[in-house]
Amino acid sequence: MTKPVDLVEVWRGDMCESIHQGHAVVCDHNGAIVQAWGDPAAVIYPRSSCKMLQALPLVESGAGANLRPEQLALACASHEGAPLHVSMVGDWLADLGLGDDDFRCGPQASRDKDLYLSMIRAHQQPCRIHNNCSGKHAGFLTLTKHLHAGPDYTEIDHPVQIACKDAFEDVTHETSPGFGIDGCTAPNHACTVHGLARAMAFFASAQDRSDTRSTAAQKLTSAMMAFPELVAGEGRACTDLMRAMEGKVAVKTGAEGVFIAIIPEKRLGVALKITDGATRASEAAIAAILVKLGVLNAAHPAAKALMTPPVLNWDGRVTGHITPTAALL
């Protein structure tokens, strides 16, 4: 097994203070590795980076036939729980004739500062609809209703999760070695970094095929690229990067240092994992890879803010910087 490699450095003054290691893979439309860092066979949990895989059964089953692209983007989202997100998910629930208690994700405080503070002032408790995964769960509930299945849709033997696992293994071209329970209670199936990149290459080349699963993948990718503000939120890396690339690339973060990219115009898929789980490193690394692949302008403010951000102290003074290693640059 190849060891993880140095991907991101953190400098203070003229000394490298910390190094983040990881694995990354770029795949072509055939699933072949175009470039790799570290060990492509490293087994990881994709976490929220694979939400578009979990949304495939929603679209290909016909359950989401009447959903708008905005809702498909929310199904793939790790959103801020901002008023925009809460309102749209709330309308989706109402259309289903369901309410907050029908969600199986836990309550989570909104990450939108203004809403968070206003709820505190009003002595309001966060609800499940504020959970960053509530869009994905609205998709799960839509599929549950379509399948006439039971309410406990996050259980591993529920028809929704069986469909999600089947889709996951199909597009990664791997038999998952196991699963963990994600922060939102849904099962999260493990795969290799190569498998995750292969899945993203499947999405990136979906327009070349006409089968039902490919058509579903294309719809989900297009929705993410068209509505980046719904996939994450203002000031978030996913939203800022997709805007910087002008709707030509879909990107998605996952907890514990995972990030993916879907690049339709090049038919390329990207997956990376920072082994210590640092978000600052996964954001810098994905930005560097996107620049390397020629789809992100290194001079764009979003690219600079993520790829080479300054390290500031509490007085606002620049004390260092974060930078991808020479291996990525």
Coordinates of C-alpha atoms in Angstrom, one line a residue:
M1 CA 0.0 0.0 0.0
T2 CA 1.3 3.5 -0.9
K3 CA 1.5 5.9 2.0
P4 CA -0.4 9.2 2.0
V5 CA 1.7 12.0 0.6
D6 CA 2.3 15.6 1.6
L7 CA -0.5 17.7 0.0
V8 CA -0.8 21.0 2.0
E9 CA 1.7 23.0 4.1
V10 CA 0.9 25.5 6.8
W11 CA 3.6 28.1 7.2
R12 CA 4.2 30.5 10.1
G13 CA 6.8 33.1 9.3
D14 CA 9.6 31.4 7.4
M15 CA 9.0 27.9 8.9
C16 CA 6.7 25.2 7.8
E17 CA 4.7 24.5 11.0
S18 CA 2.3 21.8 9.8
I19 CA 1.8 19.4 6.9
H20 CA -1.4 17.8 5.9
Q21 CA -1.1 14.4 4.0
G22 CA -3.6 12.6 1.9
H23 CA -4.7 10.8 -1.2
A24 CA -6.2 12.1 -4.4
V25 CA -7.2 10.6 -7.7
V26 CA -8.3 12.0 -11.1
C27 CA -10.2 9.6 -13.3
D28 CA -11.2 9.7 -17.0
H29 CA -14.5 8.6 -18.4
N30 CA -13.5 5.0 -18.5
G31 CA -12.6 5.1 -14.8
A32 CA -8.9 4.9 -15.6
I33 CA -6.5 6.9 -13.4
V34 CA -5.2 10.0 -15.1
Q35 CA -3.2 11.2 -12.1
A36 CA -2.9 10.1 -8.5
W37 CA -1.2 11.2 -5.3
G38 CA -0.8 8.8 -2.4
D39 CA -2.7 5.5 -2.5
P40 CA -5.7 5.2 -4.9
A41 CA -6.7 2.0 -3.1
A42 CA -7.0 3.7 0.3
V43 CA -10.5 2.9 1.8
I44 CA -12.5 5.9 3.0
Y45 CA -15.9 7.0 4.0
P46 CA -17.0 9.6 1.3
R47 CA -19.3 11.2 3.8
S48 CA -21.3 14.0 2.3
S49 CA -19.2 14.1 -0.9
C50 CA -21.3 11.3 -2.3
K51 CA -24.8 12.8 -1.9
M52 CA -25.3 12.8 -5.6
L53 CA -24.8 9.0 -5.6
Q54 CA -27.4 8.7 -2.8
A55 CA -29.8 10.8 -4.9
L56 CA -29.6 8.6 -8.0
P57 CA -32.5 6.3 -7.0
L58 CA -34.6 9.4 -6.3
V59 CA -34.3 10.5 -10.0
E60 CA -34.0 7.2 -11.9
S61 CA -37.0 5.6 -10.1
G62 CA -39.3 8.3 -11.3
A63 CA -40.0 9.4 -7.7
G64 CA -38.4 12.8 -8.5
A65 CA -40.0 13.2 -11.9
N66 CA -41.8 16.4 -10.8
L67 CA -39.0 17.9 -8.8
R68 CA -37.5 21.1 -9.9
P69 CA -33.7 21.4 -10.5
E70 CA -33.5 23.5 -7.3
Q71 CA -34.8 20.5 -5.3
L72 CA -32.4 18.2 -7.0
A73 CA -29.6 20.5 -6.0
L74 CA -30.9 20.5 -2.4
A75 CA -30.9 16.7 -2.5
C76 CA -27.1 16.8 -3.1
A77 CA -26.5 19.6 -0.6
S78 CA -24.8 20.2 2.7
H79 CA -26.5 23.5 3.1
E80 CA -26.2 26.3 5.7
G81 CA -29.6 26.0 7.1
A82 CA -30.1 29.6 5.9
P83 CA -33.7 31.0 5.4
L84 CA -33.4 30.1 1.7
H85 CA -32.6 26.5 2.4
V86 CA -35.1 26.1 5.3
S87 CA -37.9 27.7 3.2
M88 CA -37.4 25.5 0.2
V89 CA -37.0 22.2 2.2
G90 CA -40.1 23.2 4.2
D91 CA -42.1 23.7 1.0
W92 CA -40.9 20.3 -0.3
L93 CA -42.0 18.7 3.0
A94 CA -45.4 20.3 2.7
D95 CA -45.8 19.1 -0.8
L96 CA -45.2 15.6 0.5
G97 CA -47.8 16.1 3.3
L98 CA -45.1 15.6 5.9
G99 CA -43.5 17.5 8.7
D100 CA -40.2 18.0 10.6
D101 CA -40.8 14.9 12.7
D102 CA -40.8 12.7 9.6
F103 CA -37.1 13.5 9.1
R104 CA -34.6 11.0 10.6
C105 CA -31.8 13.4 10.6
G106 CA -31.2 15.1 14.0
P107 CA -31.9 18.7 14.8
Q108 CA -28.9 21.0 14.0
A109 CA -28.5 24.7 14.7
S110 CA -28.5 26.8 11.5
R111 CA -25.0 27.8 10.3
D112 CA -26.4 31.0 8.9
K113 CA -25.3 33.6 11.5
D114 CA -28.2 35.9 11.3
L115 CA -30.8 33.1 11.5
Y116 CA -28.8 31.4 14.3
L117 CA -28.8 34.6 16.4
S118 CA -32.4 35.5 15.7
M119 CA -33.5 32.0 16.8
I120 CA -31.6 32.4 20.1
R121 CA -33.2 35.8 20.7
A122 CA -36.6 34.3 20.0
H123 CA -35.8 31.3 22.3
Q124 CA -36.4 28.9 19.4
Q125 CA -34.8 25.5 19.3
P126 CA -33.2 24.2 16.1
C127 CA -35.2 21.7 14.2
R128 CA -34.4 18.8 11.8
I129 CA -35.2 21.0 8.9
H130 CA -32.1 23.2 9.8
N131 CA -29.9 20.1 9.5
N132 CA -27.4 20.6 6.7
C133 CA -28.6 17.3 5.2
S134 CA -32.3 18.0 5.3
G135 CA -32.4 18.3 1.5
K136 CA -31.0 14.8 1.1
H137 CA -33.5 13.6 3.6
A138 CA -36.4 15.3 1.7
G139 CA -35.2 13.3 -1.3
F140 CA -35.2 10.1 0.8
L141 CA -38.7 10.8 2.0
T142 CA -39.8 11.4 -1.6
L143 CA -38.4 8.0 -2.7
T144 CA -40.0 6.4 0.4
K145 CA -43.4 7.7 -0.5
H146 CA -42.9 6.5 -4.1
L147 CA -42.0 3.0 -2.9
H148 CA -44.8 2.9 -0.4
A149 CA -42.1 1.9 2.2
G150 CA -42.0 2.3 5.9
P151 CA -41.0 5.6 7.7
D152 CA -37.6 4.5 9.0
Y153 CA -35.8 5.2 5.8
T154 CA -32.3 5.5 7.2
E155 CA -32.2 1.8 8.3
I156 CA -29.7 -0.2 6.3
D157 CA -32.4 -2.8 5.2
H158 CA -34.9 -0.1 4.2
P159 CA -35.7 -0.1 0.4
V160 CA -34.4 3.4 0.1
Q161 CA -31.0 2.4 1.5
I162 CA -30.9 -0.8 -0.4
A163 CA -31.4 1.3 -3.6
C164 CA -28.7 3.7 -2.5
K165 CA -26.2 1.0 -1.9
D166 CA -26.9 -0.7 -5.2
A167 CA -26.3 2.7 -7.0
F168 CA -23.2 3.4 -5.0
E169 CA -21.6 0.1 -5.8
D170 CA -22.6 0.3 -9.4
V171 CA -21.0 3.7 -10.1
T172 CA -17.9 3.1 -8.0
H173 CA -17.5 -0.3 -9.6
E174 CA -16.7 -1.7 -6.1
T175 CA -18.3 -3.9 -3.5
S176 CA -18.4 -1.7 -0.5
P177 CA -16.4 -3.3 2.4
G178 CA -18.8 -1.9 5.0
F179 CA -20.6 1.2 6.2
G180 CA -20.7 3.7 9.0
I181 CA -23.6 5.9 10.3
D182 CA -23.2 9.5 9.1
G183 CA -23.8 12.6 11.1
C184 CA -27.4 12.7 9.7
T185 CA -28.1 9.0 10.6
A186 CA -28.0 7.7 7.1
P187 CA -25.6 4.8 6.2
N188 CA -22.4 5.9 4.5
H189 CA -20.8 3.2 2.5
A190 CA -17.0 2.9 2.3
C191 CA -15.1 2.8 -1.0
T192 CA -11.6 3.5 -2.3
V193 CA -10.5 6.9 -3.3
H194 CA -10.2 5.5 -6.8
G195 CA -13.7 4.2 -6.6
L196 CA -15.0 7.6 -5.6
A197 CA -13.2 9.3 -8.4
R198 CA -14.5 6.7 -10.8
A199 CA -18.0 7.5 -9.7
M200 CA -17.4 11.2 -10.3
A201 CA -16.1 10.4 -13.7
F202 CA -19.3 8.5 -14.4
F203 CA -21.2 11.7 -13.5
A204 CA -18.9 13.8 -15.6
S205 CA -19.4 11.7 -18.7
A206 CA -23.1 11.0 -18.2
Q207 CA -24.0 13.1 -21.2
D208 CA -22.3 10.6 -23.5
R209 CA -24.8 7.9 -22.5
S210 CA -28.6 7.5 -22.7
D211 CA -29.4 4.9 -20.0
T212 CA -31.7 5.8 -17.1
R213 CA -28.9 6.0 -14.5
S214 CA -26.7 8.3 -16.7
T215 CA -29.7 10.5 -17.4
A216 CA -30.3 10.8 -13.7
A217 CA -26.6 11.6 -13.1
Q218 CA -26.6 14.3 -15.7
K219 CA -29.7 15.9 -14.1
L220 CA -28.2 16.0 -10.7
T221 CA -24.9 17.4 -11.9
S222 CA -26.6 20.1 -13.9
A223 CA -28.7 21.1 -10.9
M224 CA -25.7 21.4 -8.7
M225 CA -23.9 23.6 -11.2
A226 CA -26.9 25.7 -11.8
F227 CA -27.7 26.4 -8.2
P228 CA -24.4 26.5 -6.2
E229 CA -26.0 28.6 -3.5
L230 CA -28.3 25.7 -2.6
V231 CA -25.5 23.1 -2.5
A232 CA -23.7 24.9 0.3
G233 CA -24.3 28.6 1.0
E234 CA -22.8 32.0 1.0
G235 CA -19.1 32.0 1.8
R236 CA -18.8 28.2 1.6
A237 CA -16.1 26.6 -0.5
C238 CA -18.5 24.5 -2.7
T239 CA -20.6 27.5 -3.6
D240 CA -17.6 29.9 -4.1
L241 CA -15.7 27.4 -6.3
M242 CA -18.7 26.5 -8.5
R243 CA -19.4 30.2 -9.0
A244 CA -15.8 30.8 -9.8
M245 CA -15.9 28.1 -12.5
E246 CA -19.1 29.7 -13.9
G247 CA -21.3 26.6 -13.7
K248 CA -19.0 24.3 -15.6
V249 CA -17.9 22.1 -12.7
A250 CA -19.7 20.6 -9.8
V251 CA -17.8 20.2 -6.5
K252 CA -18.9 18.8 -3.1
T253 CA -17.2 18.6 0.2
G254 CA -17.5 15.8 2.8
A255 CA -16.7 15.7 6.5
E256 CA -13.2 14.6 7.6
G257 CA -11.3 16.1 4.7
V258 CA -13.1 14.6 1.7
F259 CA -13.7 16.6 -1.5
I260 CA -14.9 15.7 -5.0
A261 CA -15.2 17.4 -8.4
I262 CA -17.2 16.5 -11.5
I263 CA -15.9 18.1 -14.7
P264 CA -18.2 17.4 -17.6
E265 CA -16.3 19.3 -20.3
K266 CA -13.3 17.2 -19.7
R267 CA -15.1 14.0 -18.7
L268 CA -13.0 13.9 -15.5
G269 CA -13.8 12.9 -11.9
V270 CA -11.7 13.9 -8.9
A271 CA -11.7 12.6 -5.3
L272 CA -9.4 13.4 -2.5
K273 CA -9.1 12.6 1.2
I274 CA -7.0 14.4 3.8
T275 CA -5.9 11.8 6.3
D276 CA -6.2 14.0 9.4
G277 CA -9.6 15.3 8.3
A278 CA -8.7 19.0 8.0
T279 CA -11.1 21.0 6.0
R280 CA -8.6 23.8 5.4
A281 CA -6.4 21.2 3.7
S282 CA -9.1 19.6 1.6
E283 CA -10.2 23.0 0.3
A284 CA -6.7 24.0 -0.6
A285 CA -6.0 20.7 -2.3
I286 CA -9.2 20.6 -4.4
A287 CA -8.6 24.2 -5.5
A288 CA -5.0 23.3 -6.5
I289 CA -6.2 20.2 -8.5
L290 CA -8.9 22.2 -10.3
V291 CA -6.3 24.9 -11.2
K292 CA -3.9 22.1 -12.4
L293 CA -6.7 20.6 -14.6
G294 CA -7.3 24.0 -16.2
V295 CA -10.9 24.6 -15.0
L296 CA -10.2 27.1 -12.2
N297 CA -8.3 30.4 -12.7
A298 CA -5.6 30.6 -10.0
A299 CA -6.0 34.4 -9.9
H300 CA -9.7 34.2 -9.1
P301 CA -10.4 35.6 -5.6
A302 CA -12.2 32.3 -4.6
A303 CA -9.2 30.2 -5.8
K304 CA -6.8 32.4 -3.9
A305 CA -8.9 32.4 -0.7
L306 CA -9.0 28.6 -0.6
M307 CA -5.8 27.5 -2.2
T308 CA -3.3 30.0 -0.6
P309 CA -5.2 31.7 2.3
P310 CA -3.3 33.8 4.8
V311 CA -3.0 32.7 8.4
L312 CA -4.2 35.5 10.7
N313 CA -3.9 36.1 14.4
W314 CA -6.6 37.5 16.6
D315 CA -5.4 41.0 15.8
G316 CA -5.9 40.5 12.1
R317 CA -2.1 40.3 11.5
V318 CA -0.9 38.0 8.8
T319 CA 1.4 35.5 10.5
G320 CA 1.8 32.9 7.8
H321 CA 0.0 31.2 4.9
I322 CA -1.4 27.9 3.7
T323 CA -0.2 26.4 0.4
P324 CA -0.5 23.2 -1.6
T325 CA 2.8 21.3 -1.8
A326 CA 4.9 21.2 -4.9
A327 CA 3.4 17.8 -5.7
L328 CA 0.0 19.5 -6.4
L329 CA 1.4 22.7 -8.0

